[in-house]
Coordinates of C-alpha atoms in Angstrom, one line a residue:
M150 CA 82.6 118.1 118.4
D151 CA 84.4 114.8 117.7
T152 CA 82.1 112.2 116.3
Q153 CA 82.6 108.5 117.0
L154 CA 83.4 106.3 114.1
D155 CA 81.3 103.2 113.9
I156 CA 83.3 100.0 113.5
N157 CA 81.8 97.5 111.1
L158 CA 82.9 95.2 108.2
Q159 CA 83.0 98.2 105.8
T160 CA 85.2 100.4 108.0
K161 CA 88.5 101.2 106.4
V162 CA 91.5 100.1 108.6
A163 CA 93.3 103.4 108.4
E164 CA 90.2 105.4 109.3
M165 CA 89.6 103.1 112.3
L166 CA 93.2 103.5 113.5
D167 CA 93.0 107.3 113.1
H168 CA 90.0 107.4 115.4
Y169 CA 91.1 104.6 117.7
P170 CA 94.9 104.2 117.7
Q171 CA 94.7 101.8 120.7
L172 CA 93.0 99.2 118.3
E173 CA 96.3 98.6 116.6
E174 CA 97.3 96.5 119.6
V175 CA 94.1 94.5 119.3
L176 CA 94.9 93.7 115.7
L177 CA 98.4 92.6 116.6
E178 CA 97.1 90.3 119.4
L179 CA 94.6 88.7 117.0
S180 CA 97.1 87.9 114.2
P181 CA 100.8 88.4 113.6
S182 CA 100.0 89.2 110.0
F183 CA 98.8 92.7 111.1
A184 CA 102.4 93.6 112.2
K185 CA 102.9 94.9 108.7
L186 CA 100.5 97.8 109.6
K187 CA 103.4 99.3 111.5
N188 CA 105.1 99.9 108.2
P189 CA 104.3 103.5 107.2
I190 CA 104.2 102.7 103.4
L191 CA 101.8 99.8 103.9
R192 CA 99.8 101.9 106.3
K193 CA 99.4 104.6 103.7
T194 CA 98.5 102.3 100.9
I195 CA 96.8 99.1 101.9
A196 CA 95.3 100.3 105.2
R197 CA 93.7 103.2 103.3
V198 CA 91.8 100.9 101.0
A199 CA 91.3 97.7 103.0
T200 CA 88.2 97.2 105.0
L201 CA 87.9 95.2 108.2
K202 CA 86.1 92.5 106.2
Q203 CA 89.0 92.3 103.8
I204 CA 91.7 92.1 106.5
S205 CA 89.7 89.5 108.4
E206 CA 89.9 87.4 105.2
I207 CA 93.6 88.1 104.8
A208 CA 94.3 87.0 108.4
R209 CA 91.8 84.2 108.2
L210 CA 89.8 85.5 111.2
N211 CA 86.1 85.2 111.8
P212 CA 84.8 88.7 110.7
G213 CA 82.2 88.8 113.5
E214 CA 84.8 88.0 116.2
L215 CA 87.2 90.7 114.8
I216 CA 84.4 93.3 114.8
S217 CA 83.3 92.3 118.3
S218 CA 86.9 92.5 119.7
L219 CA 87.5 95.9 118.1
R220 CA 84.2 97.4 119.2
K221 CA 84.7 96.2 122.8
K222 CA 88.2 97.8 123.0
A223 CA 86.8 101.0 121.5
N224 CA 84.0 101.1 124.1
L225 CA 81.3 100.8 121.5
C226 CA 78.1 98.8 121.9
P227 CA 78.2 95.3 120.6
A228 CA 76.9 95.1 117.1
N229 CA 74.9 92.6 115.1
T230 CA 77.8 91.6 112.9
N231 CA 77.5 89.8 109.7
T232 CA 79.5 86.7 110.5
E233 CA 80.1 85.6 106.9
E234 CA 82.8 82.9 106.8
S235 CA 86.3 84.0 105.9
H236 CA 87.6 83.5 102.4
K237 CA 87.2 79.9 101.3
F238 CA 89.2 78.3 98.5
L239 CA 86.8 77.4 95.7
P240 CA 87.4 74.5 93.3
Q241 CA 89.7 75.3 90.4
P242 CA 87.8 76.9 87.6
E243 CA 88.2 75.6 84.0
W244 CA 90.0 78.7 82.8
V245 CA 92.9 78.1 85.2
N246 CA 95.7 76.5 83.1
E247 CA 99.4 76.6 84.0
E248 CA 100.3 76.6 80.3
I249 CA 98.8 80.1 79.8
V250 CA 100.5 81.6 82.9
I251 CA 102.8 84.2 81.3
E252 CA 104.3 85.3 84.6
T253 CA 104.6 84.2 88.2
F254 CA 105.0 87.3 90.4
D255 CA 106.2 86.5 93.9
V256 CA 105.5 89.6 96.0
C257 CA 106.8 88.2 99.3
P258 CA 110.2 89.9 98.9
I259 CA 108.5 93.3 98.2
L260 CA 106.3 92.9 101.2
N261 CA 109.2 91.8 103.4
E262 CA 110.9 95.1 102.4
G263 CA 107.8 96.9 103.7
K264 CA 106.7 98.1 100.3
S265 CA 103.4 97.7 98.5
P266 CA 103.3 95.6 95.3
M267 CA 99.8 96.9 94.4
K268 CA 100.8 99.2 91.6
Q269 CA 103.0 96.6 90.0
I270 CA 100.2 94.0 90.2
I271 CA 97.8 96.3 88.5
E272 CA 100.2 97.2 85.8
K273 CA 101.0 93.6 85.1
S274 CA 97.3 92.7 85.1
Q275 CA 96.6 95.5 82.6
S276 CA 99.2 94.2 80.2
L277 CA 97.5 90.8 80.0
K278 CA 96.2 89.8 76.6
A279 CA 93.3 87.4 76.0
E280 CA 93.9 83.9 77.3
Q281 CA 96.9 85.0 79.4
I282 CA 97.2 84.5 83.2
L283 CA 99.2 86.3 85.8
K284 CA 100.0 84.3 88.9
I285 CA 100.7 86.2 92.1
V286 CA 102.3 84.5 95.1
T287 CA 101.6 86.1 98.5
P288 CA 101.7 85.2 102.2
F289 CA 98.0 85.9 102.5
V290 CA 94.9 86.1 100.3
P291 CA 95.4 89.5 98.6
V292 CA 91.8 90.7 99.1
P293 CA 92.3 94.4 98.5
I294 CA 93.9 93.8 95.1
I295 CA 91.4 91.1 94.2
D296 CA 88.6 93.6 94.9
I297 CA 90.2 96.2 92.7
L298 CA 90.8 93.8 89.8
K299 CA 87.2 92.4 90.1
A300 CA 85.9 95.9 89.7
K301 CA 88.0 96.2 86.5
E302 CA 86.4 93.0 85.2
Y303 CA 89.2 90.5 85.9
K304 CA 88.6 87.0 87.1
Y305 CA 90.7 85.4 89.8
W306 CA 91.1 82.2 91.6
S307 CA 93.3 81.6 94.7
K308 CA 94.7 78.4 96.2
S309 CA 97.0 77.6 99.2
N310 CA 100.3 76.1 98.4
N311 CA 103.0 75.5 101.1
N312 CA 101.8 78.3 103.4
L313 CA 101.7 80.7 100.5
I314 CA 98.7 81.8 98.4
E315 CA 98.8 81.6 94.7
T316 CA 96.3 83.8 92.9
Y317 CA 95.6 83.5 89.2
I318 CA 94.3 86.6 87.3
I319 CA 92.8 86.7 83.8
K320 CA 90.9 89.3 81.9
E321 CA 87.2 88.5 81.5

């Protein structure tokens, strides 16, 4: 018996698309940034670990509206969604200092080739010494990688700069 998958903020993107392939079109209608999900490599990597909450932040969509749209198209009952606001840029913390940025890693060319920079970002982060910062440049807030690095006790801060996102990473 096929069981229905519930769609909520913690649902993984790949799992949702496996159960409800028609929802890919809903994502594409909501934001052009989801077009990258058509890339098989990104689908196998990022979509497997990214939750709907994370992709709502990446695309700067209201999480509650995203869940409502997806549930409606999947013929699921409306849910009481947690409508936490999308990622907000916080004031710059004291530890952010351009003088201790040892590398600026622009991942846009990698993403444009349809590849995932996640492994490289983790490797570069792991090589950081005390008081060293890695700056990542992305076309969106890199929520999945931020969550992985936070779990490994790294601090981060993101800011918008000319339609790109600069994320600063340092060991705690």
